[in-house]
CSV table of C-alpha atoms in Angstrom, one decimal:
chain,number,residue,atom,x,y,z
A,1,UNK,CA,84.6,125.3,72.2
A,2,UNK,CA,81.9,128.0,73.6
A,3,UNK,CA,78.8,127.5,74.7
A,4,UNK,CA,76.4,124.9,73.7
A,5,UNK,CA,72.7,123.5,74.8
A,6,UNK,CA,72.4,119.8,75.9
A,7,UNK,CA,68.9,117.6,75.7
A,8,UNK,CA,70.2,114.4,77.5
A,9,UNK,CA,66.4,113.1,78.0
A,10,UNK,CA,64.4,111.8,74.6
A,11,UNK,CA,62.7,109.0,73.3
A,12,UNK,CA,62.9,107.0,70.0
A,13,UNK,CA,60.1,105.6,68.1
A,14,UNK,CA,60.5,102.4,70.1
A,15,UNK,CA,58.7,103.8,72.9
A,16,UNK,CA,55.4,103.8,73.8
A,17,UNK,CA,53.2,107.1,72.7
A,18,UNK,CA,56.1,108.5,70.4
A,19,UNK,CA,56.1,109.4,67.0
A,20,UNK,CA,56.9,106.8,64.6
A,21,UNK,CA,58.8,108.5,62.4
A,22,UNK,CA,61.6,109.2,64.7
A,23,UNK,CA,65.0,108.2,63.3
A,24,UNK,CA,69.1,108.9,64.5
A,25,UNK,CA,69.2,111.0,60.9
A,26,UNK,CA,66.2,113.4,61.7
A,27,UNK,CA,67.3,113.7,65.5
A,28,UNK,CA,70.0,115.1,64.1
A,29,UNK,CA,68.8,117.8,61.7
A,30,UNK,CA,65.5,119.0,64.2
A,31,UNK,CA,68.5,119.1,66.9
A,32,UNK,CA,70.3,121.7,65.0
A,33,UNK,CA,67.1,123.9,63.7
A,34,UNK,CA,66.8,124.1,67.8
A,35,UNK,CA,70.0,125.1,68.6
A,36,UNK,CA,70.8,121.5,70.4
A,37,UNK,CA,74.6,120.9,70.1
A,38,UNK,CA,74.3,117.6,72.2
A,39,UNK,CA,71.6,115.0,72.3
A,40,UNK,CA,70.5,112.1,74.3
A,41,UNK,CA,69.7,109.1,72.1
A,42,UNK,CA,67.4,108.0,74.5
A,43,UNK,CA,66.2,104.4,74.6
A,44,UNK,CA,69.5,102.7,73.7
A,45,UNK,CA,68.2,99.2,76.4
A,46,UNK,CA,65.8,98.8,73.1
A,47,UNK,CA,67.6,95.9,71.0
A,48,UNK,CA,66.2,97.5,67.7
A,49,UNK,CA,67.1,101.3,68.8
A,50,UNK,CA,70.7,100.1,69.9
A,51,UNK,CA,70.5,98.0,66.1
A,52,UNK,CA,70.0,101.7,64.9
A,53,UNK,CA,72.8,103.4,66.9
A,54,UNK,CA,75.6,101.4,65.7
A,55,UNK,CA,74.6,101.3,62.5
A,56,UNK,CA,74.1,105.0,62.1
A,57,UNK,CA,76.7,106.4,64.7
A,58,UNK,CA,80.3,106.4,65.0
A,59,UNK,CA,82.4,107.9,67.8
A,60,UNK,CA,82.9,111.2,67.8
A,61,UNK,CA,86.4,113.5,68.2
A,62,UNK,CA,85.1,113.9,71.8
A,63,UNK,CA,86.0,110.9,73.5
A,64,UNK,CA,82.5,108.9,75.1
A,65,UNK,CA,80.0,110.9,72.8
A,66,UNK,CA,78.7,109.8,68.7
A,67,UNK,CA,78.0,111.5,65.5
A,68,UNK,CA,76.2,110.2,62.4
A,69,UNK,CA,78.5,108.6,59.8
A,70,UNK,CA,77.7,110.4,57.1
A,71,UNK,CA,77.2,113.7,59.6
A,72,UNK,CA,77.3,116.6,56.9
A,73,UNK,CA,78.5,120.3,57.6
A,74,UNK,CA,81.7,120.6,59.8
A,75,UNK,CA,80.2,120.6,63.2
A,76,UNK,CA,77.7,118.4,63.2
A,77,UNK,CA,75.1,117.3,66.5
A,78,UNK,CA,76.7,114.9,68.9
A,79,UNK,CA,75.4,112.3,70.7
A,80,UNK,CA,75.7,110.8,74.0
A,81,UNK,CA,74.2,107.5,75.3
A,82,UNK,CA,70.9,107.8,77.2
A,83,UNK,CA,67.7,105.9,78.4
A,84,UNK,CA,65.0,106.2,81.0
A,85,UNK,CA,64.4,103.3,83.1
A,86,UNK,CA,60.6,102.7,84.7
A,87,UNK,CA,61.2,101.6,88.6
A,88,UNK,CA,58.3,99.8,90.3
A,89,UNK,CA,58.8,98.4,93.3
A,90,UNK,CA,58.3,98.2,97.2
A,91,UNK,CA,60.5,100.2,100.0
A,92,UNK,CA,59.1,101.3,103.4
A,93,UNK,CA,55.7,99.5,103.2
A,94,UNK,CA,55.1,101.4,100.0
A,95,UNK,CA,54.8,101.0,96.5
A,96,UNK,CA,57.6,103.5,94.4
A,97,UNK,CA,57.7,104.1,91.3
A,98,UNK,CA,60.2,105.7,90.0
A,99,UNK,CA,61.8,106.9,86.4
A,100,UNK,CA,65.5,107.2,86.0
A,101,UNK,CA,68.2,108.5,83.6
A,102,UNK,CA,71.3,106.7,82.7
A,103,UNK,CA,74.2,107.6,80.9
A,104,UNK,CA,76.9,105.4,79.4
A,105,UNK,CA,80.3,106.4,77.5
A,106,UNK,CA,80.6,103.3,75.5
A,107,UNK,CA,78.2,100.9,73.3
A,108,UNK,CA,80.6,98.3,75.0
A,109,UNK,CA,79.1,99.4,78.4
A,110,UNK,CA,75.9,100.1,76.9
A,111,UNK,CA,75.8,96.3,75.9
A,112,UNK,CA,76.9,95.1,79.7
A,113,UNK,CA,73.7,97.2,81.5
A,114,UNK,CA,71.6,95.6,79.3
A,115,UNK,CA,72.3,92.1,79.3
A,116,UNK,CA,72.4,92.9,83.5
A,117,UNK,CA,68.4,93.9,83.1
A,118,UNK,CA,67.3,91.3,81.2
A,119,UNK,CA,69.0,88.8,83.6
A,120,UNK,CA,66.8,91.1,86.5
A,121,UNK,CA,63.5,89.8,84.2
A,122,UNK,CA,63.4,93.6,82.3
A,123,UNK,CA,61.7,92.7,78.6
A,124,UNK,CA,63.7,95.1,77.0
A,125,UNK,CA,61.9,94.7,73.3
A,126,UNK,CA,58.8,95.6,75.1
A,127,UNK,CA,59.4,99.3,75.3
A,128,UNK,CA,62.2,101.9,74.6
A,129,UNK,CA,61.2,103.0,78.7
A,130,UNK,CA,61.6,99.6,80.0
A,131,UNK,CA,59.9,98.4,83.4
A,132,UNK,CA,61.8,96.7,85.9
A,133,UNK,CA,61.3,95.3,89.5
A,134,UNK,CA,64.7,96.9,90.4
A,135,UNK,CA,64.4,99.9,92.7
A,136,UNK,CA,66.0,102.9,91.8
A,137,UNK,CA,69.7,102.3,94.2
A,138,UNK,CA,69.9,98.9,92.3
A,139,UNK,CA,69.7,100.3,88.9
A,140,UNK,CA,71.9,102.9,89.8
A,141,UNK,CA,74.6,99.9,90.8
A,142,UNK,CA,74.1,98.1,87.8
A,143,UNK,CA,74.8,101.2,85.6
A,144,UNK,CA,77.9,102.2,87.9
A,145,UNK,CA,79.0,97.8,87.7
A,146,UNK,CA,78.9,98.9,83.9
A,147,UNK,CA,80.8,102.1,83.9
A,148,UNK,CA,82.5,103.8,86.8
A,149,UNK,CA,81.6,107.1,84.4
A,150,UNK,CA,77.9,106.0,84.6
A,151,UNK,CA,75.6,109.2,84.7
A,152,UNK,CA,72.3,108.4,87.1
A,153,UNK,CA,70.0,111.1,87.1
A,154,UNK,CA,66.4,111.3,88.9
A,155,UNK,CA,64.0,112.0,85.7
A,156,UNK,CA,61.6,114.8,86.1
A,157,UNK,CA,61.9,114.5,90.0
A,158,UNK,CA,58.7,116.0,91.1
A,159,UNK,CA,56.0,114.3,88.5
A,160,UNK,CA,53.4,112.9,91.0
A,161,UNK,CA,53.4,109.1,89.6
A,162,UNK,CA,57.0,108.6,88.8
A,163,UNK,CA,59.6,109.9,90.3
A,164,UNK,CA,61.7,110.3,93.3
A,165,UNK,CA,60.0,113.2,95.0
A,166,UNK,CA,56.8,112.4,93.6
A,167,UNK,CA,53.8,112.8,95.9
A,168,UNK,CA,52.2,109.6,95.4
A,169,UNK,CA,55.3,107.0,95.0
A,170,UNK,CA,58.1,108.6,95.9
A,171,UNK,CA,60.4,109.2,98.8
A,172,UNK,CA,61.2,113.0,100.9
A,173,UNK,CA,64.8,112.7,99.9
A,174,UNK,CA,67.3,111.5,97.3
A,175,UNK,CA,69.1,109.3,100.6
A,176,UNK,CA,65.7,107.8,101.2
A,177,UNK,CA,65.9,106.3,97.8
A,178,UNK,CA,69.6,105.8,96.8
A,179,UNK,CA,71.0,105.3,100.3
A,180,UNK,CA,75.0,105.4,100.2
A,181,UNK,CA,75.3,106.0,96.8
A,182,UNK,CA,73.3,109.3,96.8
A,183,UNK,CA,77.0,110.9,96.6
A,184,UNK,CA,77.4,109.1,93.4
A,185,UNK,CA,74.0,111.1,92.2
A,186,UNK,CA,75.4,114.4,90.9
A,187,UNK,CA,71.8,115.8,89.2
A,188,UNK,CA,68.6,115.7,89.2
A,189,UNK,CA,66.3,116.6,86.3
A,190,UNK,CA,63.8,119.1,87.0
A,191,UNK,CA,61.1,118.7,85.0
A,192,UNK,CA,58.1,120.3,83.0
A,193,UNK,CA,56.2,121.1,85.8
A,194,UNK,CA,59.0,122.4,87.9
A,195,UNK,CA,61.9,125.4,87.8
A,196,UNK,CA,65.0,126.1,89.8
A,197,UNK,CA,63.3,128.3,91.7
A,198,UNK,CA,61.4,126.1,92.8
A,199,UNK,CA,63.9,123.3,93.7
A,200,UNK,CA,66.3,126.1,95.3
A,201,UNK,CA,63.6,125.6,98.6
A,202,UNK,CA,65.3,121.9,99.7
A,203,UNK,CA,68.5,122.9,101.0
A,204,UNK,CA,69.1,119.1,100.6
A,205,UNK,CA,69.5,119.5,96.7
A,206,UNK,CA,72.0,121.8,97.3
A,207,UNK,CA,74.4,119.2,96.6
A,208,UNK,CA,73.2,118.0,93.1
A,209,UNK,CA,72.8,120.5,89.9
A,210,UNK,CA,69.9,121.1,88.3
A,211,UNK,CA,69.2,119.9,84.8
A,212,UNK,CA,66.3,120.0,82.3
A,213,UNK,CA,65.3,117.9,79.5
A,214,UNK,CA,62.7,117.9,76.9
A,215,UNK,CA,61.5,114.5,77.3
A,216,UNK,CA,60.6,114.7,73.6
A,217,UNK,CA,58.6,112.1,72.4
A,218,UNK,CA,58.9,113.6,68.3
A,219,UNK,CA,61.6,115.4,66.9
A,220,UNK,CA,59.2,119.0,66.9
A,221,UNK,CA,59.9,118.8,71.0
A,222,UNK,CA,63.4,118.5,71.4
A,223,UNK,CA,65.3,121.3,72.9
A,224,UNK,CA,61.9,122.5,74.7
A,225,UNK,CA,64.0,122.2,78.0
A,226,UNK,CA,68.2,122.0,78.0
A,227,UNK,CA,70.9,122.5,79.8
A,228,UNK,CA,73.6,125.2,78.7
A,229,UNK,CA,77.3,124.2,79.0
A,230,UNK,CA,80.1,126.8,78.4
A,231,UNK,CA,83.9,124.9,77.7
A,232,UNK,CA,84.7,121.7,76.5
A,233,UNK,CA,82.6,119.1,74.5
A,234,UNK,CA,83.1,115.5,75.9
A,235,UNK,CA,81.2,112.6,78.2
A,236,UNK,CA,84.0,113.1,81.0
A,237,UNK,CA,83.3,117.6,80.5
A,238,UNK,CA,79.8,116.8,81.1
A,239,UNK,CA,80.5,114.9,83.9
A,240,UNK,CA,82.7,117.3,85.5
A,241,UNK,CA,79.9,120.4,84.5
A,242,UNK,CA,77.3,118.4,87.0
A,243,UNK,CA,79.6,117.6,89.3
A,244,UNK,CA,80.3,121.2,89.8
A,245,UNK,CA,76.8,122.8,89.3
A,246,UNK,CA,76.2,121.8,93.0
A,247,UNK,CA,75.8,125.0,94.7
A,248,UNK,CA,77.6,123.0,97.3
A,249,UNK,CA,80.6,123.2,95.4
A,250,UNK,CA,80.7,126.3,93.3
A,251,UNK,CA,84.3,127.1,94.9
A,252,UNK,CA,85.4,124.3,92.9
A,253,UNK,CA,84.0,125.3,89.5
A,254,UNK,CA,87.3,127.6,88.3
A,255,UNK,CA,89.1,124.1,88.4
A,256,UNK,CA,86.9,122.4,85.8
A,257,UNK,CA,87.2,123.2,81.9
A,258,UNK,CA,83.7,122.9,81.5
A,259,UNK,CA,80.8,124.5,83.6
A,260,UNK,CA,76.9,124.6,83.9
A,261,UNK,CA,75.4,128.0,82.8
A,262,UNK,CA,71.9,126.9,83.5
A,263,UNK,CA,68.9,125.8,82.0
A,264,UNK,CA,65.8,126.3,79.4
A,265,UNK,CA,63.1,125.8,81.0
A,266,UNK,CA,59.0,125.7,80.5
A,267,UNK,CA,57.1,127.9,82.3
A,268,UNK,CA,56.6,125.5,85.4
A,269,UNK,CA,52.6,126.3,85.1
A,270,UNK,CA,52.6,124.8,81.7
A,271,UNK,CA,53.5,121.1,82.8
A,272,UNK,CA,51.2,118.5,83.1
A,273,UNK,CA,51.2,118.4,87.1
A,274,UNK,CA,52.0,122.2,88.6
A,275,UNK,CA,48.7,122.4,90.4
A,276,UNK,CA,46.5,119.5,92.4
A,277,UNK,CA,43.2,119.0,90.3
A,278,UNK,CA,40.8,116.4,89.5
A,279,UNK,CA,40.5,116.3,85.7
A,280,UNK,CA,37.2,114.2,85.4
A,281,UNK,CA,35.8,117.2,86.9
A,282,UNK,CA,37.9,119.9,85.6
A,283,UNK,CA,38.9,120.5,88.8
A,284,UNK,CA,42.2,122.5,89.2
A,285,UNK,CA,43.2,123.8,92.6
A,286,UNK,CA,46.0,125.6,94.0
A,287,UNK,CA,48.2,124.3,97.1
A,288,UNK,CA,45.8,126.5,99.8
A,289,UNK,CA,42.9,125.1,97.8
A,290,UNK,CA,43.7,121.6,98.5
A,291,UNK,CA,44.4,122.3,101.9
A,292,UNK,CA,40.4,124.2,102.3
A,293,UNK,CA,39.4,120.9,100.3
A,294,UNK,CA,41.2,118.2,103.1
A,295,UNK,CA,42.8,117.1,99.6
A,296,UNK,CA,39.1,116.2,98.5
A,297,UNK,CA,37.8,117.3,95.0
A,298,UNK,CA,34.7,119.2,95.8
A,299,UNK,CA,33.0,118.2,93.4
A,300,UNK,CA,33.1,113.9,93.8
A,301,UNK,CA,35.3,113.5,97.0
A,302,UNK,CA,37.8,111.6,95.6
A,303,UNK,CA,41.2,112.9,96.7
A,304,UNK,CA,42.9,115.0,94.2
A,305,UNK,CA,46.1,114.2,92.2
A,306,UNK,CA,48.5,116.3,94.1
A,307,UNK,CA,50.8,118.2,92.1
A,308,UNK,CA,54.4,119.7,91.8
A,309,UNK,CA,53.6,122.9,94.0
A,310,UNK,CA,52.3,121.3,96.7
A,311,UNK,CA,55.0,118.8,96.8
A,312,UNK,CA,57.8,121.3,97.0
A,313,UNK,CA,55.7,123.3,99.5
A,314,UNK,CA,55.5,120.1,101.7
A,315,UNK,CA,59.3,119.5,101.2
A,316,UNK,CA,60.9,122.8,101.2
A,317,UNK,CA,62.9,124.1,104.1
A,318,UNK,CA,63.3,128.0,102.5
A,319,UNK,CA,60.9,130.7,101.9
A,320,UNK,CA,59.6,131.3,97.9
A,321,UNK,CA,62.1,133.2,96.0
A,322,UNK,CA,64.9,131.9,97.7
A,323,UNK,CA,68.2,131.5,95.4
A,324,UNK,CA,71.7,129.7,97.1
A,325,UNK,CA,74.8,130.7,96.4
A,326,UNK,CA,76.4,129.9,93.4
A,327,UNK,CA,73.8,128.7,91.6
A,328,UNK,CA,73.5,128.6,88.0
A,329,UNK,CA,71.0,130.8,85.7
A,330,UNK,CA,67.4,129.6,84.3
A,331,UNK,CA,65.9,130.8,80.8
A,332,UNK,CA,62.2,130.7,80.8
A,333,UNK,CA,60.9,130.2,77.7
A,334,UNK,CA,57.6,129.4,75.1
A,335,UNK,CA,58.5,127.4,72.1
A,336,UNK,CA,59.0,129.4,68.6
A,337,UNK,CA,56.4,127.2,66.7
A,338,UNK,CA,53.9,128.3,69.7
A,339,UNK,CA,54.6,131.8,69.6
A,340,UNK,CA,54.3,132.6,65.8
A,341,UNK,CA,50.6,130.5,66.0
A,342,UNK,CA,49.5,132.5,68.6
A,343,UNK,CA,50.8,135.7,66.7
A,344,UNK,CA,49.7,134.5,63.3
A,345,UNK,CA,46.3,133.5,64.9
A,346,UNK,CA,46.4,130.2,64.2
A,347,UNK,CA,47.0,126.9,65.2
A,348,UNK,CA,50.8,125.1,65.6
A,349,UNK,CA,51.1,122.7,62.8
A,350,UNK,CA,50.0,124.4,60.3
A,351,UNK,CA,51.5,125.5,56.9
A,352,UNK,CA,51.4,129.1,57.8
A,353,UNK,CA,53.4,128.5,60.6
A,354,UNK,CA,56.1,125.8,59.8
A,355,UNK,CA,56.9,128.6,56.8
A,356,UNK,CA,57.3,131.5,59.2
A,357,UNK,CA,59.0,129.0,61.7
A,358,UNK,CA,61.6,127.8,58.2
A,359,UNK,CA,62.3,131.4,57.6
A,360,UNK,CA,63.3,132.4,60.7
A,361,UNK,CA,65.7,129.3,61.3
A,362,UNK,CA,66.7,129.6,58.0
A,363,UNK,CA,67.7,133.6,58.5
A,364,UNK,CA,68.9,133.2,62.0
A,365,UNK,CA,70.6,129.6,62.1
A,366,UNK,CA,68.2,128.1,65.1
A,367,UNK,CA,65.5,128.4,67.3
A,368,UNK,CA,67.5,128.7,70.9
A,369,UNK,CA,69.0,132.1,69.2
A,370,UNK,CA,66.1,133.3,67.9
A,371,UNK,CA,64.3,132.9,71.5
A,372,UNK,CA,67.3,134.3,73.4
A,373,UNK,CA,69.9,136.5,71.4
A,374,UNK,CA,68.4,137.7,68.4
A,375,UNK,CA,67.6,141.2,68.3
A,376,UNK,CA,63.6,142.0,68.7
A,377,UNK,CA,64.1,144.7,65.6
A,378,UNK,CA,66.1,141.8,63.6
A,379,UNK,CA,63.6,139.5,64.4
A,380,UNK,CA,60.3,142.3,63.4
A,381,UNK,CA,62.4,142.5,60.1
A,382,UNK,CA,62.5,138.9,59.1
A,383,UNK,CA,58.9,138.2,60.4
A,384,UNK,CA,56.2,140.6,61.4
A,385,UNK,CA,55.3,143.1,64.4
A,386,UNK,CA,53.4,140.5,66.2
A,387,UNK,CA,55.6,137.8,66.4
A,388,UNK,CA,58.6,140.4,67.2
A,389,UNK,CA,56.1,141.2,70.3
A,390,UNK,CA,55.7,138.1,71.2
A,391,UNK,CA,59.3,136.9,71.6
A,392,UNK,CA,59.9,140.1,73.4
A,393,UNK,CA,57.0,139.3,75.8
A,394,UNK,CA,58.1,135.9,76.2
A,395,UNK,CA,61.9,137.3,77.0
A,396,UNK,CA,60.0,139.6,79.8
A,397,UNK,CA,57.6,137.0,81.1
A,398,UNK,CA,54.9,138.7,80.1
A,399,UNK,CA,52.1,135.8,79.8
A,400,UNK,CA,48.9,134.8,80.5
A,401,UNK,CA,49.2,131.4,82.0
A,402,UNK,CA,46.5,128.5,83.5
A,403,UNK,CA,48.4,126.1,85.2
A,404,UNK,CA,48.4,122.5,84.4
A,405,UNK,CA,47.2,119.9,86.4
A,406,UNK,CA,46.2,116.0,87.1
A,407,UNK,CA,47.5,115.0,83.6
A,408,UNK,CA,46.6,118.3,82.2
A,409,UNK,CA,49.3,120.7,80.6
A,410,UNK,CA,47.9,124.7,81.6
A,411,UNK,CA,47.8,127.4,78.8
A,412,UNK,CA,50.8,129.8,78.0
A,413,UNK,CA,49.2,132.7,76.1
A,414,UNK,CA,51.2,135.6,75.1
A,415,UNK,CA,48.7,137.9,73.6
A,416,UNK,CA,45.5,138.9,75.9
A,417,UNK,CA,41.9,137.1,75.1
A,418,UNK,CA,41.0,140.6,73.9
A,419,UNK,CA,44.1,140.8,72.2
A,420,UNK,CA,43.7,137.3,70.5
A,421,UNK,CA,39.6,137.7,69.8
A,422,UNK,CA,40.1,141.2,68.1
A,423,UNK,CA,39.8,140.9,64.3
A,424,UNK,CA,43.3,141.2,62.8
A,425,UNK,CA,45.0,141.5,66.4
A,426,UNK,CA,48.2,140.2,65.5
A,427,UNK,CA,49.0,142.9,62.9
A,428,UNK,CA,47.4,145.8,65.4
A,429,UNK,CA,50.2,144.7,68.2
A,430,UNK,CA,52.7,147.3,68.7
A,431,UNK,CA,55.9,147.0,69.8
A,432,UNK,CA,56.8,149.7,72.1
């Protein structure tokens, strides 16, 4: 088949703080205007979402994924079975809380998890992220008792609050938390606040691949992060792509049809939890900083909400910079909608932009090529100067950046304040 992008991790309308205008059909047409050949349907434990995915899906040619019914054009998005699950719970005199990806090939084994957490007490009609008592190695046998093929995958492993590394709930390793089924674990999801460069520092994820996911709670945000696949398109491919992404076992990758390229990722900066910070105070500090501070905001006392830097730092085992064998590639990138505001000099949302933004899909056939592959002149053709520079800035890293923290997402800028304030700055960019 190619190459294609992957967003295994969304939400529906069904869960709390989404858009309510989510629905199977426009998951399908924002998927292709970013470039998303497969798509997580996220939420499926939700009894009116799962309502929703049989009656607009249907299997697909690819054995263990779905298309729409009445998909149209000849290669239209697929879907695969997906939901995060809220953990909250006590291990090791400590309260965990932790958030976790599953994967099913089947509605039939879809059906079976479910009915298996709302015997455990979950209310599954409360939320499209349900809570349950469960810890995280329980959930992951229930979703193995359901399908051998299960998928399990940490979500955004780093976030402070909820997840398996995070540094207020979680544990210092995946074994901590999923004991003898860690084996069975074959990726971890990276999250916004996080890269592979950063994760490349535990040695002891050098046995699981590294995956991102948008997390998108409206259409406009899937396909922020992905994964990229090259080979075949099926739940049993994917499967064997993860399984093979572990730097551990790269010598076994020629042997699988389907690999892991790598990922699209945020600038980690960006997400809502890089630095440590106190946000009632506007208080954002760097890993050193919290260590000057004894952890302590300077400005109350209150210990800071320490964030995804500091974590790895207190985990890691390898120096900054630090890239194993084997492993696969990263694409940093801002998203398009962002980078024609900022070169248009206006705000994301508006009509100004969603034209520009139309155009250029509509020229180019979707956003991941336009970000990656398209040609900075073919792009300064189709648009204008400034947002040819942009794309070309964003392609070199070449950004301004505040980084997030305590709940805060930081500031990607591509263009200077100087740049940004000047009257007309967007058309006075040059290219070269």
């Amino acid at each position: 088949m190619g190459s294609y992008y992957a967003d295994f991790h969304i939400h529906s309308r069904f869960a709390r703080a989404t858009s309510k205008n989510l629905t199977l059909p426009l998951l399908d047409e924002f998927a292709r205007k970013k470039g998303i050949k497969l798509l997580g349907t996220g939420d499926f434990t939700h009894p009116l979402w799962l309502a929703e995915i049989e009656h607009y899906l249907t299997p697909a040619p690819e054995k263990g994924l779905f298309i729409l019914k009445d998909a149209a054009g000849d290669n239209p998005t697929r879907f695969i079975l997906s939901v995060e699950i809220s953990s909250i719970y006590r291990q090791g005199d400590r309260g965990r809380r932790i958030h976790t990806i599953i994967m099913l090939p089947t509605l039939e084994a879809a059906t079976a998890f479910n009915d298996m957490l709302s015997t455990h007490g979950a209310k599954l009609s409360s939320d499209g992220r349900p809570i349950t008592g469960l810890s995280a190695k329980r959930l992951a046998e229930l979703a193995f008792s359901a399908h051998p093929q299960a998928l399990v995958i940490p979500a955004h492993a780093w976030t402070p609050w909820f997840s398996v590394f995070g540094s207020m709930s979680g544990f210092d390793s995946l074994e901590e938390c999923f004991e003898e089924l860690t084996p069975k674990i074959l990726a971890i999801e990276t999250g916004l606040s996080s890269d592979p460069p950063m994760n490349w520092r535990l040695s002891q994820l050098d046995n699981v691949a590294l995956i991102s996911s948008s997390d998108a709670h409206s259409a406009a945000k899937i396909g922020r992060e992905a994964v990229k696949f090259d080979g075949d398109l099926s739940y049993s491919a994917i499967a064997d792509a993860l399984r093979g992404a572990a730097p551990s076992r790269a010598g076994q990758r020629s042997a699988s049809p389907t690999k892991l390229l790598g990922t699209i990722e945020f600038f980690p900066q960006e997400g809502k939890y890089h630095f440590d910070g106190h946000s009632a105070h506007n208080v954002r500090l760097s890993p050193a900083e919290t260590k000057q501070n004894k952890g302590l905001c300077p400005n109350c006392g209150r210990r800071v909400t320490v964030g995804v830097l500091s974590r790895v730092e207190e985990l890691a085992d390898r120096p900054a910079n630090f890239k194993p064998a084997g492993a696969p590639d990263y694409w940093s990138l801002v998203p398009l909608e962002e980078i024609i505001a900022e070169a248009l000099g206006v705000q994301t949302g508006t009509k100004k932009v969603s034209a520009q933004y139309e155009s250029l899909i509509q020229t180019f056939g979707d956003e991941l090529t336009i970000l990656l592959d398209t040609p900075i002149k073919s792009i300064e053709a189709a648009s204008t100067p400034a947002i040819a520079e942009a794309v070309r800035r964003v392609r070199a890293g070449q950004l301004h950046i505040e980084p997030g923290y305590d709940g805060e997402y930081g500031t990607v800028h591509v263009f200077s304040d100087e740049e940004r304030l000047a009257p007309s700055s967007s058309e006075q960019v040059t290219l070269f």
